[in-house]
Amino acid sequence: MTEKNMHRAQVVVFGLAALHVAAIAVALLRHAAAGAELVPAALVPHLVLAVLLPVRALKLRTGQTKSRVVLTIVLAIQLVAAVAGVPGYDAWALAIQAGSAVLEAAALALLWLPARRQVALGR
């Protein structure tokens, strides 16, 4: 992984963490507006991922493959969950889920695809 791809992957993963914070905010606002009882267990995965993703992204700088592998596993699970979807989601949740799927795919590509090689053209 090149330095440039690592930095881009970090930025994308930070964006994913921000989406998890947005998902928490949307869930809290929905429950407050509806007057329904909040289910804390529904927020736990978002809290864990909002912390885990940036921590692992920062550890990419060490060059160890463990951070790449852990991020890959977490992102792949998230991507499958985002694509599978859950019926009954409202528009905000679907928008967050769609944005998450795009960012997860981009992060996976940046983590594992080789850097684009520059081809020198003879003149």
Short mmCIF file of N, CA, C and O in Angstrom, two decimals:
data_model
loop_
_atom_site.label_atom_id
_atom_site.label_comp_id
_atom_site.label_asym_id
_atom_site.label_seq_id
_atom_site.Cartn_x
_atom_site.Cartn_y
_atom_site.Cartn_z
N MET A 1 0.85 -1.17 0.00
CA MET A 1 0.00 0.00 0.00
C MET A 1 0.89 1.23 0.00
O MET A 1 1.82 1.33 0.80
N THR A 2 0.61 2.14 -0.90
CA THR A 2 1.41 3.36 -0.95
C THR A 2 0.98 4.31 0.17
O THR A 2 -0.10 4.17 0.75
N GLU A 3 1.83 5.26 0.43
CA GLU A 3 1.54 6.27 1.46
C GLU A 3 0.28 7.05 1.11
O GLU A 3 -0.56 7.35 1.96
N LYS A 4 0.13 7.35 -0.18
CA LYS A 4 -1.04 8.10 -0.64
C LYS A 4 -2.33 7.30 -0.44
O LYS A 4 -3.33 7.83 0.06
N ASN A 5 -2.30 6.01 -0.81
CA ASN A 5 -3.49 5.17 -0.62
C ASN A 5 -3.80 4.98 0.86
O ASN A 5 -4.97 4.93 1.24
N MET A 6 -2.76 4.87 1.68
CA MET A 6 -2.99 4.71 3.12
C MET A 6 -3.67 5.96 3.68
O MET A 6 -4.64 5.86 4.44
N HIS A 7 -3.21 7.12 3.27
CA HIS A 7 -3.82 8.36 3.76
C HIS A 7 -5.27 8.46 3.28
O HIS A 7 -6.16 8.82 4.05
N ARG A 8 -5.51 8.14 2.02
CA ARG A 8 -6.87 8.18 1.49
C ARG A 8 -7.77 7.18 2.22
O ARG A 8 -8.92 7.48 2.53
N ALA A 9 -7.25 5.99 2.48
CA ALA A 9 -8.04 4.98 3.22
C ALA A 9 -8.38 5.49 4.61
O ALA A 9 -9.50 5.30 5.09
N GLN A 10 -7.43 6.14 5.26
CA GLN A 10 -7.69 6.70 6.59
C GLN A 10 -8.81 7.74 6.53
O GLN A 10 -9.71 7.73 7.38
N VAL A 11 -8.77 8.60 5.55
CA VAL A 11 -9.81 9.63 5.42
C VAL A 11 -11.18 9.00 5.21
O VAL A 11 -12.17 9.40 5.82
N VAL A 12 -11.24 7.98 4.36
CA VAL A 12 -12.51 7.30 4.10
C VAL A 12 -13.02 6.60 5.36
O VAL A 12 -14.21 6.67 5.69
N VAL A 13 -12.12 5.97 6.10
CA VAL A 13 -12.53 5.28 7.33
C VAL A 13 -12.99 6.30 8.38
O VAL A 13 -13.95 6.05 9.11
N PHE A 14 -12.35 7.45 8.46
CA PHE A 14 -12.82 8.50 9.37
C PHE A 14 -14.22 8.96 8.97
O PHE A 14 -15.06 9.24 9.82
N GLY A 15 -14.47 9.03 7.67
CA GLY A 15 -15.81 9.36 7.18
C GLY A 15 -16.84 8.32 7.60
O GLY A 15 -17.96 8.65 7.97
N LEU A 16 -16.44 7.05 7.55
CA LEU A 16 -17.34 5.98 8.01
C LEU A 16 -17.64 6.12 9.50
O LEU A 16 -18.79 5.92 9.93
N ALA A 17 -16.63 6.44 10.28
CA ALA A 17 -16.85 6.65 11.71
C ALA A 17 -17.82 7.80 11.95
O ALA A 17 -18.70 7.72 12.82
N ALA A 18 -17.69 8.85 11.16
CA ALA A 18 -18.62 9.98 11.27
C ALA A 18 -20.03 9.56 10.91
O ALA A 18 -21.01 10.03 11.52
N LEU A 19 -20.17 8.66 9.93
CA LEU A 19 -21.50 8.16 9.59
C LEU A 19 -22.12 7.37 10.73
O LEU A 19 -23.33 7.41 10.94
N HIS A 20 -21.29 6.65 11.47
CA HIS A 20 -21.82 5.91 12.63
C HIS A 20 -22.29 6.88 13.72
O HIS A 20 -23.31 6.63 14.37
N VAL A 21 -21.58 7.98 13.88
CA VAL A 21 -22.03 9.00 14.83
C VAL A 21 -23.34 9.61 14.35
O VAL A 21 -24.27 9.83 15.14
N ALA A 22 -23.45 9.84 13.04
CA ALA A 22 -24.71 10.37 12.48
C ALA A 22 -25.85 9.37 12.67
O ALA A 22 -26.98 9.76 12.96
N ALA A 23 -25.55 8.08 12.53
CA ALA A 23 -26.58 7.06 12.74
C ALA A 23 -27.07 7.07 14.18
O ALA A 23 -28.27 6.90 14.44
N ILE A 24 -26.18 7.29 15.11
CA ILE A 24 -26.57 7.39 16.52
C ILE A 24 -27.48 8.60 16.72
O ILE A 24 -28.52 8.51 17.38
N ALA A 25 -27.09 9.73 16.14
CA ALA A 25 -27.89 10.95 16.27
C ALA A 25 -29.27 10.76 15.66
O ALA A 25 -30.28 11.16 16.26
N VAL A 26 -29.34 10.15 14.48
CA VAL A 26 -30.64 9.92 13.84
C VAL A 26 -31.51 8.99 14.69
O VAL A 26 -32.70 9.25 14.88
N ALA A 27 -30.91 7.94 15.25
CA ALA A 27 -31.68 7.02 16.09
C ALA A 27 -32.21 7.73 17.34
O ALA A 27 -33.37 7.54 17.71
N LEU A 28 -31.36 8.55 17.95
CA LEU A 28 -31.80 9.28 19.14
C LEU A 28 -32.91 10.28 18.81
O LEU A 28 -33.90 10.40 19.55
N LEU A 29 -32.78 10.99 17.69
CA LEU A 29 -33.81 11.94 17.29
C LEU A 29 -35.12 11.25 16.93
O LEU A 29 -36.20 11.74 17.26
N ARG A 30 -35.04 10.12 16.24
CA ARG A 30 -36.25 9.37 15.88
C ARG A 30 -36.99 8.90 17.11
O ARG A 30 -38.21 9.01 17.20
N HIS A 31 -36.24 8.38 18.08
CA HIS A 31 -36.89 7.88 19.29
C HIS A 31 -37.45 9.02 20.13
O HIS A 31 -38.50 8.88 20.74
N ALA A 32 -36.75 10.15 20.17
CA ALA A 32 -37.24 11.29 20.93
C ALA A 32 -38.50 11.87 20.29
O ALA A 32 -39.46 12.22 20.99
N ALA A 33 -38.52 11.93 18.96
CA ALA A 33 -39.68 12.50 18.26
C ALA A 33 -40.89 11.58 18.36
O ALA A 33 -42.02 12.04 18.46
N ALA A 34 -40.64 10.30 18.31
CA ALA A 34 -41.76 9.34 18.34
C ALA A 34 -42.23 9.06 19.76
O ALA A 34 -43.28 8.46 19.96
N GLY A 35 -41.44 9.46 20.73
CA GLY A 35 -41.81 9.19 22.11
C GLY A 35 -41.65 7.73 22.48
O GLY A 35 -42.13 7.29 23.51
N ALA A 36 -40.95 6.99 21.64
CA ALA A 36 -40.75 5.56 21.90
C ALA A 36 -39.57 5.37 22.85
O ALA A 36 -38.72 6.24 22.98
N GLU A 37 -39.56 4.23 23.47
CA GLU A 37 -38.47 3.91 24.38
C GLU A 37 -37.23 3.56 23.56
O GLU A 37 -37.30 2.81 22.59
N LEU A 38 -36.09 4.12 23.94
CA LEU A 38 -34.84 3.88 23.23
C LEU A 38 -34.28 2.53 23.62
O LEU A 38 -34.22 2.18 24.80
N VAL A 39 -33.86 1.78 22.63
CA VAL A 39 -33.24 0.48 22.88
C VAL A 39 -31.72 0.67 22.80
O VAL A 39 -31.17 0.80 21.71
N PRO A 40 -31.05 0.72 23.96
CA PRO A 40 -29.61 0.99 23.95
C PRO A 40 -28.80 -0.05 23.17
O PRO A 40 -27.77 0.28 22.59
N ALA A 41 -29.26 -1.29 23.12
CA ALA A 41 -28.51 -2.32 22.41
C ALA A 41 -28.40 -2.02 20.92
O ALA A 41 -27.45 -2.44 20.26
N ALA A 42 -29.34 -1.26 20.38
CA ALA A 42 -29.29 -0.91 18.96
C ALA A 42 -28.18 0.10 18.67
O ALA A 42 -27.71 0.20 17.54
N LEU A 43 -27.76 0.84 19.69
CA LEU A 43 -26.73 1.86 19.49
C LEU A 43 -25.32 1.33 19.73
O LEU A 43 -24.35 1.94 19.28
N VAL A 44 -25.20 0.20 20.40
CA VAL A 44 -23.88 -0.35 20.75
C VAL A 44 -22.99 -0.59 19.53
O VAL A 44 -21.83 -0.18 19.53
N PRO A 45 -23.49 -1.24 18.47
CA PRO A 45 -22.59 -1.44 17.31
C PRO A 45 -22.08 -0.13 16.71
O PRO A 45 -20.92 -0.04 16.33
N HIS A 46 -22.94 0.88 16.68
CA HIS A 46 -22.51 2.18 16.15
C HIS A 46 -21.45 2.82 17.04
O HIS A 46 -20.48 3.40 16.54
N LEU A 47 -21.61 2.71 18.34
CA LEU A 47 -20.61 3.24 19.27
C LEU A 47 -19.27 2.52 19.12
O LEU A 47 -18.22 3.15 19.07
N VAL A 48 -19.33 1.20 19.05
CA VAL A 48 -18.11 0.40 18.93
C VAL A 48 -17.39 0.74 17.62
O VAL A 48 -16.17 0.96 17.61
N LEU A 49 -18.13 0.79 16.53
CA LEU A 49 -17.51 1.05 15.23
C LEU A 49 -17.01 2.49 15.11
O LEU A 49 -16.00 2.74 14.45
N ALA A 50 -17.69 3.44 15.75
CA ALA A 50 -17.24 4.83 15.73
C ALA A 50 -15.89 4.99 16.42
O ALA A 50 -15.14 5.92 16.11
N VAL A 51 -15.57 4.08 17.33
CA VAL A 51 -14.27 4.12 18.02
C VAL A 51 -13.26 3.20 17.34
O VAL A 51 -12.11 3.57 17.10
N LEU A 52 -13.69 1.98 17.01
CA LEU A 52 -12.79 0.97 16.44
C LEU A 52 -12.21 1.39 15.09
O LEU A 52 -11.01 1.24 14.85
N LEU A 53 -13.04 1.91 14.21
CA LEU A 53 -12.57 2.24 12.86
C LEU A 53 -11.45 3.28 12.85
O LEU A 53 -10.40 3.05 12.23
N PRO A 54 -11.60 4.43 13.53
CA PRO A 54 -10.49 5.41 13.50
C PRO A 54 -9.22 4.90 14.19
O PRO A 54 -8.12 5.18 13.73
N VAL A 55 -9.39 4.12 15.26
CA VAL A 55 -8.21 3.59 15.95
C VAL A 55 -7.42 2.68 15.02
O VAL A 55 -6.20 2.78 14.90
N ARG A 56 -8.12 1.78 14.33
CA ARG A 56 -7.45 0.87 13.39
C ARG A 56 -6.89 1.63 12.19
O ARG A 56 -5.83 1.28 11.68
N ALA A 57 -7.59 2.65 11.75
CA ALA A 57 -7.09 3.44 10.61
C ALA A 57 -5.79 4.15 10.98
O ALA A 57 -4.87 4.23 10.17
N LEU A 58 -5.71 4.67 12.20
CA LEU A 58 -4.47 5.32 12.63
C LEU A 58 -3.32 4.34 12.74
O LEU A 58 -2.17 4.69 12.53
N LYS A 59 -3.62 3.09 13.06
CA LYS A 59 -2.58 2.07 13.18
C LYS A 59 -2.07 1.59 11.82
O LYS A 59 -1.11 0.84 11.77
N LEU A 60 -2.69 2.02 10.74
CA LEU A 60 -2.19 1.65 9.41
C LEU A 60 -0.78 2.20 9.19
O LEU A 60 0.00 1.61 8.45
N ARG A 61 -0.46 3.30 9.83
CA ARG A 61 0.85 3.93 9.65
C ARG A 61 1.99 3.05 10.12
O ARG A 61 3.12 3.21 9.68
N THR A 62 1.72 2.11 11.03
CA THR A 62 2.79 1.24 11.53
C THR A 62 3.27 0.28 10.45
O THR A 62 4.36 -0.28 10.58
N GLY A 63 2.46 0.06 9.43
CA GLY A 63 2.86 -0.83 8.35
C GLY A 63 2.56 -2.29 8.60
O GLY A 63 2.85 -3.14 7.78
N GLN A 64 2.01 -2.60 9.76
CA GLN A 64 1.66 -3.99 10.06
C GLN A 64 0.41 -4.38 9.29
O GLN A 64 -0.53 -3.59 9.17
N THR A 65 0.38 -5.59 8.80
CA THR A 65 -0.77 -6.04 8.03
C THR A 65 -1.97 -6.33 8.94
O THR A 65 -3.09 -6.43 8.44
N LYS A 66 -1.74 -6.45 10.24
CA LYS A 66 -2.85 -6.76 11.15
C LYS A 66 -3.95 -5.69 11.07
O LYS A 66 -5.13 -6.02 11.04
N SER A 67 -3.57 -4.43 11.01
CA SER A 67 -4.57 -3.36 10.93
C SER A 67 -5.34 -3.43 9.63
O SER A 67 -6.55 -3.23 9.61
N ARG A 68 -4.64 -3.73 8.53
CA ARG A 68 -5.32 -3.88 7.25
C ARG A 68 -6.29 -5.05 7.27
O ARG A 68 -7.41 -4.94 6.76
N VAL A 69 -5.88 -6.15 7.87
CA VAL A 69 -6.73 -7.34 7.92
C VAL A 69 -7.96 -7.08 8.79
O VAL A 69 -9.09 -7.40 8.41
N VAL A 70 -7.75 -6.49 9.96
CA VAL A 70 -8.87 -6.20 10.86
C VAL A 70 -9.84 -5.23 10.19
O VAL A 70 -11.06 -5.44 10.20
N LEU A 71 -9.32 -4.17 9.58
CA LEU A 71 -10.18 -3.22 8.87
C LEU A 71 -10.93 -3.91 7.72
O LEU A 71 -12.11 -3.65 7.50
N THR A 72 -10.24 -4.78 7.01
CA THR A 72 -10.88 -5.49 5.90
C THR A 72 -12.04 -6.35 6.39
O THR A 72 -13.13 -6.33 5.79
N ILE A 73 -11.84 -7.07 7.46
CA ILE A 73 -12.90 -7.93 8.00
C ILE A 73 -14.09 -7.10 8.46
O ILE A 73 -15.24 -7.39 8.12
N VAL A 74 -13.81 -6.05 9.22
CA VAL A 74 -14.89 -5.19 9.72
C VAL A 74 -15.64 -4.52 8.56
O VAL A 74 -16.88 -4.49 8.54
N LEU A 75 -14.89 -4.00 7.59
CA LEU A 75 -15.52 -3.32 6.46
C LEU A 75 -16.32 -4.29 5.60
O LEU A 75 -17.39 -3.95 5.10
N ALA A 76 -15.81 -5.50 5.42
CA ALA A 76 -16.55 -6.50 4.62
C ALA A 76 -17.86 -6.88 5.29
O ALA A 76 -18.90 -6.99 4.63
N ILE A 77 -17.83 -7.06 6.60
CA ILE A 77 -19.06 -7.38 7.34
C ILE A 77 -20.04 -6.22 7.23
O ILE A 77 -21.24 -6.43 6.99
N GLN A 78 -19.55 -5.00 7.38
CA GLN A 78 -20.42 -3.83 7.26
C GLN A 78 -21.00 -3.71 5.85
O GLN A 78 -22.16 -3.35 5.69
N LEU A 79 -20.18 -3.98 4.85
CA LEU A 79 -20.65 -3.87 3.47
C LEU A 79 -21.76 -4.88 3.19
O LEU A 79 -22.77 -4.54 2.59
N VAL A 80 -21.58 -6.09 3.66
CA VAL A 80 -22.63 -7.11 3.48
C VAL A 80 -23.90 -6.68 4.20
O VAL A 80 -25.00 -6.78 3.66
N ALA A 81 -23.76 -6.16 5.41
CA ALA A 81 -24.93 -5.71 6.17
C ALA A 81 -25.61 -4.53 5.48
O ALA A 81 -26.85 -4.44 5.44
N ALA A 82 -24.83 -3.62 4.93
CA ALA A 82 -25.41 -2.45 4.27
C ALA A 82 -26.13 -2.84 2.99
O ALA A 82 -27.20 -2.30 2.68
N VAL A 83 -25.56 -3.77 2.24
CA VAL A 83 -26.18 -4.19 0.99
C VAL A 83 -27.43 -5.04 1.26
O VAL A 83 -28.44 -4.91 0.57
N ALA A 84 -27.35 -5.87 2.29
CA ALA A 84 -28.50 -6.72 2.64
C ALA A 84 -29.68 -5.87 3.09
O ALA A 84 -30.83 -6.14 2.74
N GLY A 85 -29.40 -4.84 3.86
CA GLY A 85 -30.46 -3.93 4.30
C GLY A 85 -31.45 -4.59 5.24
O GLY A 85 -31.46 -5.79 5.42
N VAL A 86 -32.24 -3.76 5.83
CA VAL A 86 -33.29 -4.23 6.73
C VAL A 86 -34.59 -3.56 6.31
O VAL A 86 -34.65 -2.33 6.22
N PRO A 87 -35.64 -4.34 6.03
CA PRO A 87 -36.91 -3.72 5.65
C PRO A 87 -37.44 -2.82 6.76
O PRO A 87 -37.24 -3.09 7.94
N GLY A 88 -38.09 -1.75 6.37
CA GLY A 88 -38.70 -0.86 7.35
C GLY A 88 -37.83 0.33 7.73
O GLY A 88 -38.22 1.11 8.59
N TYR A 89 -36.67 0.45 7.12
CA TYR A 89 -35.85 1.62 7.41
C TYR A 89 -36.49 2.86 6.83
O TYR A 89 -37.11 2.82 5.78
N ASP A 90 -36.32 3.98 7.50
CA ASP A 90 -36.83 5.24 6.96
C ASP A 90 -35.79 5.85 6.02
O ASP A 90 -34.70 5.29 5.81
N ALA A 91 -36.11 6.98 5.43
CA ALA A 91 -35.25 7.58 4.41
C ALA A 91 -33.87 7.96 4.96
O ALA A 91 -32.86 7.78 4.28
N TRP A 92 -33.82 8.48 6.19
CA TRP A 92 -32.53 8.86 6.77
C TRP A 92 -31.63 7.65 6.94
O TRP A 92 -30.45 7.69 6.62
N ALA A 93 -32.19 6.58 7.46
CA ALA A 93 -31.39 5.38 7.69
C ALA A 93 -30.91 4.79 6.36
O ALA A 93 -29.77 4.33 6.26
N LEU A 94 -31.78 4.81 5.35
CA LEU A 94 -31.37 4.30 4.04
C LEU A 94 -30.28 5.16 3.42
O LEU A 94 -29.35 4.64 2.79
N ALA A 95 -30.36 6.47 3.61
CA ALA A 95 -29.32 7.37 3.08
C ALA A 95 -27.99 7.11 3.77
O ALA A 95 -26.93 7.05 3.12
N ILE A 96 -28.01 6.93 5.07
CA ILE A 96 -26.79 6.64 5.82
C ILE A 96 -26.23 5.29 5.38
O ILE A 96 -25.03 5.13 5.19
N GLN A 97 -27.11 4.32 5.19
CA GLN A 97 -26.69 2.98 4.78
C GLN A 97 -26.08 3.02 3.38
O GLN A 97 -25.06 2.37 3.13
N ALA A 98 -26.65 3.77 2.47
CA ALA A 98 -26.12 3.87 1.11
C ALA A 98 -24.75 4.55 1.12
O ALA A 98 -23.80 4.10 0.46
N GLY A 99 -24.63 5.64 1.87
CA GLY A 99 -23.34 6.32 1.99
C GLY A 99 -22.29 5.42 2.61
O GLY A 99 -21.13 5.41 2.19
N SER A 100 -22.71 4.66 3.59
CA SER A 100 -21.80 3.73 4.25
C SER A 100 -21.30 2.67 3.27
O SER A 100 -20.12 2.35 3.24
N ALA A 101 -22.19 2.12 2.45
CA ALA A 101 -21.79 1.09 1.48
C ALA A 101 -20.77 1.63 0.49
O ALA A 101 -19.79 0.96 0.16
N VAL A 102 -20.98 2.86 0.03
CA VAL A 102 -20.03 3.47 -0.92
C VAL A 102 -18.67 3.68 -0.27
O VAL A 102 -17.62 3.34 -0.85
N LEU A 103 -18.66 4.20 0.95
CA LEU A 103 -17.40 4.45 1.64
C LEU A 103 -16.68 3.14 2.00
O LEU A 103 -15.45 3.06 1.94
N GLU A 104 -17.44 2.11 2.38
CA GLU A 104 -16.82 0.82 2.70
C GLU A 104 -16.15 0.22 1.47
O GLU A 104 -15.03 -0.28 1.54
N ALA A 105 -16.83 0.27 0.33
CA ALA A 105 -16.24 -0.25 -0.91
C ALA A 105 -14.98 0.53 -1.29
O ALA A 105 -13.97 -0.05 -1.69
N ALA A 106 -15.03 1.86 -1.13
CA ALA A 106 -13.87 2.69 -1.44
C ALA A 106 -12.70 2.37 -0.50
O ALA A 106 -11.55 2.26 -0.95
N ALA A 107 -12.98 2.20 0.77
CA ALA A 107 -11.92 1.89 1.74
C ALA A 107 -11.29 0.54 1.43
O ALA A 107 -10.06 0.39 1.48
N LEU A 108 -12.11 -0.45 1.11
CA LEU A 108 -11.57 -1.77 0.77
C LEU A 108 -10.68 -1.69 -0.46
O LEU A 108 -9.62 -2.31 -0.51
N ALA A 109 -11.11 -0.93 -1.46
CA ALA A 109 -10.30 -0.78 -2.67
C ALA A 109 -8.97 -0.10 -2.35
O ALA A 109 -7.91 -0.53 -2.81
N LEU A 110 -9.01 0.94 -1.53
CA LEU A 110 -7.77 1.64 -1.19
C LEU A 110 -6.84 0.79 -0.34
O LEU A 110 -5.62 0.91 -0.44
N LEU A 111 -7.41 -0.09 0.47
CA LEU A 111 -6.58 -0.94 1.32
C LEU A 111 -5.85 -2.02 0.53
O LEU A 111 -4.75 -2.42 0.89
N TRP A 112 -6.47 -2.52 -0.54
CA TRP A 112 -5.91 -3.72 -1.18
C TRP A 112 -5.55 -3.58 -2.64
O TRP A 112 -4.75 -4.37 -3.15
N LEU A 113 -6.13 -2.67 -3.38
CA LEU A 113 -5.78 -2.57 -4.79
C LEU A 113 -4.39 -1.97 -4.93
O LEU A 113 -4.03 -1.05 -4.18
N PRO A 114 -3.62 -2.48 -5.87
CA PRO A 114 -2.28 -1.92 -6.04
C PRO A 114 -2.35 -0.49 -6.56
O PRO A 114 -3.33 -0.09 -7.18
N ALA A 115 -1.31 0.25 -6.28
CA ALA A 115 -1.26 1.64 -6.73
C ALA A 115 -1.22 1.67 -8.25
O ALA A 115 -0.65 0.79 -8.89
N ARG A 116 -1.82 2.68 -8.81
CA ARG A 116 -1.81 2.84 -10.26
C ARG A 116 -0.39 3.19 -10.69
O ARG A 116 0.26 4.07 -10.16
N ARG A 117 0.08 2.48 -11.66
CA ARG A 117 1.44 2.70 -12.15
C ARG A 117 1.44 3.77 -13.24
O ARG A 117 0.59 3.78 -14.11
N GLN A 118 2.40 4.64 -13.14
CA GLN A 118 2.54 5.68 -14.15
C GLN A 118 3.36 5.11 -15.31
O GLN A 118 4.44 4.56 -15.11
N VAL A 119 2.85 5.23 -16.49
CA VAL A 119 3.54 4.73 -17.67
C VAL A 119 4.19 5.91 -18.39
O VAL A 119 3.53 6.88 -18.75
N ALA A 120 5.48 5.82 -18.57
CA ALA A 120 6.20 6.89 -19.28
C ALA A 120 6.04 6.65 -20.79
O ALA A 120 6.35 5.58 -21.29
N LEU A 121 5.54 7.63 -21.45
CA LEU A 121 5.36 7.53 -22.89
C LEU A 121 6.57 8.16 -23.58
O LEU A 121 6.99 9.27 -23.26
N GLY A 122 7.12 7.43 -24.53
CA GLY A 122 8.25 7.96 -25.29
C GLY A 122 7.78 9.00 -26.29
O GLY A 122 6.71 8.89 -26.86
N ARG A 123 8.55 10.03 -26.48
CA ARG A 123 8.16 11.08 -27.43
C ARG A 123 9.08 11.10 -28.58
O ARG A 123 10.17 10.85 -28.61
#
